CSV table of C-alpha atoms and ligand atoms in Angstrom, one decimal:
chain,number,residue,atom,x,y,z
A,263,UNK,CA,89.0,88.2,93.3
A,264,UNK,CA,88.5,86.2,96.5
A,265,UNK,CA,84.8,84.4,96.7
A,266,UNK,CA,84.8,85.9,100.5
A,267,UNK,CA,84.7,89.5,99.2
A,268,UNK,CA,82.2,88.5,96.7
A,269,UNK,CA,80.0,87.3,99.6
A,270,UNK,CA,80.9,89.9,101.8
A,271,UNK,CA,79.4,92.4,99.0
A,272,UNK,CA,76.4,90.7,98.7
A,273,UNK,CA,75.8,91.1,102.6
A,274,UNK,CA,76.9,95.3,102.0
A,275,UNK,CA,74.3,95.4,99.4
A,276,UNK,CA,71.7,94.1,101.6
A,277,UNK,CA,71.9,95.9,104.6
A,278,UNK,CA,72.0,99.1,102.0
A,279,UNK,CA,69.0,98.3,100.9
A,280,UNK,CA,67.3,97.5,104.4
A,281,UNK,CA,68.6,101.0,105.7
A,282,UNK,CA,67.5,104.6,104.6
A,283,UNK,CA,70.6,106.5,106.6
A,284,UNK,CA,73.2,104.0,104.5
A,285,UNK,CA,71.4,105.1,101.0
A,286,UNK,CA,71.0,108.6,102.3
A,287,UNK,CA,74.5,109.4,102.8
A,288,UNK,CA,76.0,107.7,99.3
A,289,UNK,CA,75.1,105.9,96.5
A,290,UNK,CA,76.3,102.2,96.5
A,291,UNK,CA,77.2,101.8,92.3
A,292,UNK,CA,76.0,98.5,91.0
A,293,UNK,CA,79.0,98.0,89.5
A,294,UNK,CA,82.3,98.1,91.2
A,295,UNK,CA,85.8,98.2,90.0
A,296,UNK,CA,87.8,95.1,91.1
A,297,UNK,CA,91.4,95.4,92.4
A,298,UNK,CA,94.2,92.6,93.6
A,299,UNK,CA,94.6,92.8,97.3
A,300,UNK,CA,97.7,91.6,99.0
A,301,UNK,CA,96.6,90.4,102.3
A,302,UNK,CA,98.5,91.7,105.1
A,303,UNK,CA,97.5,90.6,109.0
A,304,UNK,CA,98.1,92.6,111.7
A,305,UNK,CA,97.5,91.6,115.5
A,306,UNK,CA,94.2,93.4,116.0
A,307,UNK,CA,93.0,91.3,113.7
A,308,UNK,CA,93.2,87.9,115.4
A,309,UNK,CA,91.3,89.9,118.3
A,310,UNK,CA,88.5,90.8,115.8
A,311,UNK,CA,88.6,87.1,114.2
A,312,UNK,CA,88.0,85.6,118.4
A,313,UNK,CA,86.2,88.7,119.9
A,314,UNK,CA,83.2,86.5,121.2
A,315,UNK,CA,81.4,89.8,122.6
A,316,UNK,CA,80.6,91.3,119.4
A,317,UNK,CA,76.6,91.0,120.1
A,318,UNK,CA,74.5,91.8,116.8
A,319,UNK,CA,71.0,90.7,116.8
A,320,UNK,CA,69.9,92.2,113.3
A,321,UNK,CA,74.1,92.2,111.3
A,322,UNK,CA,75.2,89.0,112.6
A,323,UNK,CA,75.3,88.1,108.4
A,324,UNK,CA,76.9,91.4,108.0
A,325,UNK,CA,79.7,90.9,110.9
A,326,UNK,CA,80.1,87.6,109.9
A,327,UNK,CA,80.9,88.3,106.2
A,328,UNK,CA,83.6,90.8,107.4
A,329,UNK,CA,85.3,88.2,109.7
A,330,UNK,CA,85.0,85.8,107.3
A,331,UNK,CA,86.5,87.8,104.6
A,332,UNK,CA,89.6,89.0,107.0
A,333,UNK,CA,92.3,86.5,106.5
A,334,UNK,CA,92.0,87.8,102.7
A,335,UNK,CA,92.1,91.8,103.7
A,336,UNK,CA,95.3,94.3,103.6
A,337,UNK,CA,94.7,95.1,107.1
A,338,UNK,CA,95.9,99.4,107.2
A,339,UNK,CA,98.3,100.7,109.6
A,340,UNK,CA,96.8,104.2,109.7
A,341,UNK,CA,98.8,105.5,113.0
A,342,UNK,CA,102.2,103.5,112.4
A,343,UNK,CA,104.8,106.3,113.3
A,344,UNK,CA,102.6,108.9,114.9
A,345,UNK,CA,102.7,109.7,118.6
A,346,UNK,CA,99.6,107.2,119.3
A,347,UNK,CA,100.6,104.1,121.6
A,348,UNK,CA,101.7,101.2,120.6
A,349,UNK,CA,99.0,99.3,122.9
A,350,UNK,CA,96.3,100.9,120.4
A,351,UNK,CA,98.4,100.0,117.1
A,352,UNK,CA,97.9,96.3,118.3
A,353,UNK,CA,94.3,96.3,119.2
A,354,UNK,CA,92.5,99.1,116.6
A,355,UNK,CA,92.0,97.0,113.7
A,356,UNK,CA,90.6,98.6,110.2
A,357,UNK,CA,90.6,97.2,106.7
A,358,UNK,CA,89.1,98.5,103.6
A,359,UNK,CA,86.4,97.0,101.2
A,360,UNK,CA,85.6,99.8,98.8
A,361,UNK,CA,88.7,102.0,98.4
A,362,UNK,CA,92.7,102.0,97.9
A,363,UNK,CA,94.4,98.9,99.2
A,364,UNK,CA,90.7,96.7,99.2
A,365,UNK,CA,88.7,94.4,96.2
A,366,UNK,CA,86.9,97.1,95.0
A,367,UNK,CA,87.0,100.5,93.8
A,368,UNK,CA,84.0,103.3,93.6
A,369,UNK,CA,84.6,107.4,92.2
A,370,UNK,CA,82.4,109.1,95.0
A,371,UNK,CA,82.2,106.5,98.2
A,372,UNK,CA,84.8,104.4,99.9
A,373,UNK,CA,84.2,101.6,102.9
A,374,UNK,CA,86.0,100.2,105.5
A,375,UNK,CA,85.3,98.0,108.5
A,376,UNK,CA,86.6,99.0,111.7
A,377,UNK,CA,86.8,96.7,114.8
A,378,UNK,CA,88.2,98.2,118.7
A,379,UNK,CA,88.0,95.3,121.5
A,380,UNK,CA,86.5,96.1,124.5
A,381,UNK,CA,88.6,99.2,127.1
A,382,UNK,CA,90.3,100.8,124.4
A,383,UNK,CA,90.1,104.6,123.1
A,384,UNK,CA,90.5,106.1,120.0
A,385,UNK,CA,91.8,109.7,120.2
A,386,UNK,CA,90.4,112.5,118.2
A,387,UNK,CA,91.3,112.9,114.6
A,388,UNK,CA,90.1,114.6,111.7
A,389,UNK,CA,90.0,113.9,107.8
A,390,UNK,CA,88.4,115.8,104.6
A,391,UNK,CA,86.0,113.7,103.8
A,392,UNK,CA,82.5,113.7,105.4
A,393,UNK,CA,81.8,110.0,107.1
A,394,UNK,CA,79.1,107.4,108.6
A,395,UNK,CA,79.7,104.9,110.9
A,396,UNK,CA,77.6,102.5,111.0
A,397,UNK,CA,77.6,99.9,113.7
A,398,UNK,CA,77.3,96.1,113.1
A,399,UNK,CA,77.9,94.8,116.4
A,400,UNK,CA,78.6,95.8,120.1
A,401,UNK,CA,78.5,99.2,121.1
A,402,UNK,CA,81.0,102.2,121.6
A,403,UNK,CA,80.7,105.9,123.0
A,404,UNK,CA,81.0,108.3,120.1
A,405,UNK,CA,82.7,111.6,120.6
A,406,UNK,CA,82.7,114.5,118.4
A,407,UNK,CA,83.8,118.1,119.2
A,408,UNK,CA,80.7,120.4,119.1
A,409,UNK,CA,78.4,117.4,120.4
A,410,UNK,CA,77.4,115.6,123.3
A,411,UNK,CA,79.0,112.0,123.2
A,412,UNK,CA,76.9,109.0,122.6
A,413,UNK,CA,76.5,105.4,122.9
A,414,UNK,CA,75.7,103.4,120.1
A,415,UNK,CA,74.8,99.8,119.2
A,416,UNK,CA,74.2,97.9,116.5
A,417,UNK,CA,71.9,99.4,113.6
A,418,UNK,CA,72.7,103.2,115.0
A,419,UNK,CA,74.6,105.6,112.8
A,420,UNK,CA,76.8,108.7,113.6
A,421,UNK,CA,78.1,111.1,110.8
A,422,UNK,CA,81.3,113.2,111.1
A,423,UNK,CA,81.3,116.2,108.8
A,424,UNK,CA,84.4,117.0,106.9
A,425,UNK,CA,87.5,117.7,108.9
A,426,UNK,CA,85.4,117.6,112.5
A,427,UNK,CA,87.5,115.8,115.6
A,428,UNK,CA,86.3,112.9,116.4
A,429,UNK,CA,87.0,110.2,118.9
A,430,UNK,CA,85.7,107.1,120.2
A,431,UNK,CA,85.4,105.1,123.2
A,432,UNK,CA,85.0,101.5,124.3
A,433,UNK,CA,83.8,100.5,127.8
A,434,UNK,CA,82.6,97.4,128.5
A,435,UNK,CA,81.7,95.8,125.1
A,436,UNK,CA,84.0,95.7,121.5
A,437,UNK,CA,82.8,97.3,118.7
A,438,UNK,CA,82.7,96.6,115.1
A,439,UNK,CA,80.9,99.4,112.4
A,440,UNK,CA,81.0,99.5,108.6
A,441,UNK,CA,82.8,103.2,108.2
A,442,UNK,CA,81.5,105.0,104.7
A,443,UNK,CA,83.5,108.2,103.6
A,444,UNK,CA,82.3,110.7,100.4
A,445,UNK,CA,83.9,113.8,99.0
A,446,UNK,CA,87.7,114.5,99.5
A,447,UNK,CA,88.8,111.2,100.2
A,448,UNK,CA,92.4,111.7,99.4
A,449,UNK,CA,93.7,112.6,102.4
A,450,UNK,CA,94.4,110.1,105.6
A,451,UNK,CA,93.0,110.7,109.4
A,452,UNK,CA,95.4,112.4,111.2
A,453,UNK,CA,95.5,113.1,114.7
A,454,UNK,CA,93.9,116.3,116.3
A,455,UNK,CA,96.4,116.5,119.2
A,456,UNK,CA,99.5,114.9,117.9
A,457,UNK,CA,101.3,116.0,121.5
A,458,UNK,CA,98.1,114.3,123.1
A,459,UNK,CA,94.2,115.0,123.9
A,460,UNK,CA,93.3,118.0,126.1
B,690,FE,FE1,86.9,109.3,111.1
């Protein structure tokens, strides 16, 4: 186990127990399972590792723990072979903490960290398990069918329910949010409108 995931825990734990919405959603187990990661890099990464624009005036520990912890992750390549462009492959960057493929392992909850640089969308897609993002840093527009969209920044929280489209959407600032998931968390996002969004 890598001291940077370790540290990077630490900094989870902490901002758990500074915010009500994190501990309302799941229960963070004082004791985690460990696993071996194989780090694996993709592009987006290096953009998350230089993205100078990711403003965070209460996470910067947070957002700093997650960069610092990167070079160590198995980066996911959620979308490789579906119909979504190859210009988002190289820019949407996700890696998970808490779950299959990262350091630790829970029953109930997983966590990721997802990063998107500044001008990029995320089309809508759906998955079982109900989720929380939680943003670190920056700010991104939040869509979700059934709701008006929002813009969020650092310290606000959106929740998907289970199998609800979602999207999101960068304007003039990156993003970077710690992404919780409970219940059925067995089955990947998949895209809404494989052929494209309406
Ligand atoms: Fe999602």
């Amino acid at each position: 186990m890598s001291e940077v995931f370790d540290t990077l825990m630490n900094e989870v734990r902490r901002t758990f127990a500074a915010t009500p919405a994190l501990q309302a959603f799941c229960e963070l187990p004082d004791q985690l399972e460990t696993q071996p990661v194989t780090p694996a890099h993709i592009p987006a990464a290096t953009l998350m590792q230089t993205d100078d624009e990711l403003f965070s005036p209460d996470y910067s520990g947070l957002r700093d723990a997650f960069i610092a912890a990167s070079d160590k992750a198995e980066w996911r390549e959620t979308y490789k072979g579906t119909r979504i462009g190859e210009e988002f492959r190289q820019r949407f960057a996700c890696y998970c903490l808490i779950g299959p493929g990262g350091p630790f392992m829970a029953e109930k909850m997983g966590a990721y960290v997802v990063y998107m640089p500044k001008g990029l969308y995320y089309p809508f897609h759906h998955h079982p398990a109900e989720e929380l993002y939680f943003v670190i840093a920056g700010e991104a527009e939040f869509l979700m069918e059934g709701k008006e969209p929002q813009t969020l920044g650092p310290g606000s929280h959106v929740f998907h329910p289970s199998n609800r489209p979602h999207a999101t959407q960068t304007h003039d600032h990156p993003f970077m949010a710690m992404v919780l998931w409970r219940g059925d968390m067995t089955v990947s996002p998949l895209l809404t409108y494989p052929n494209g969004d309406a």
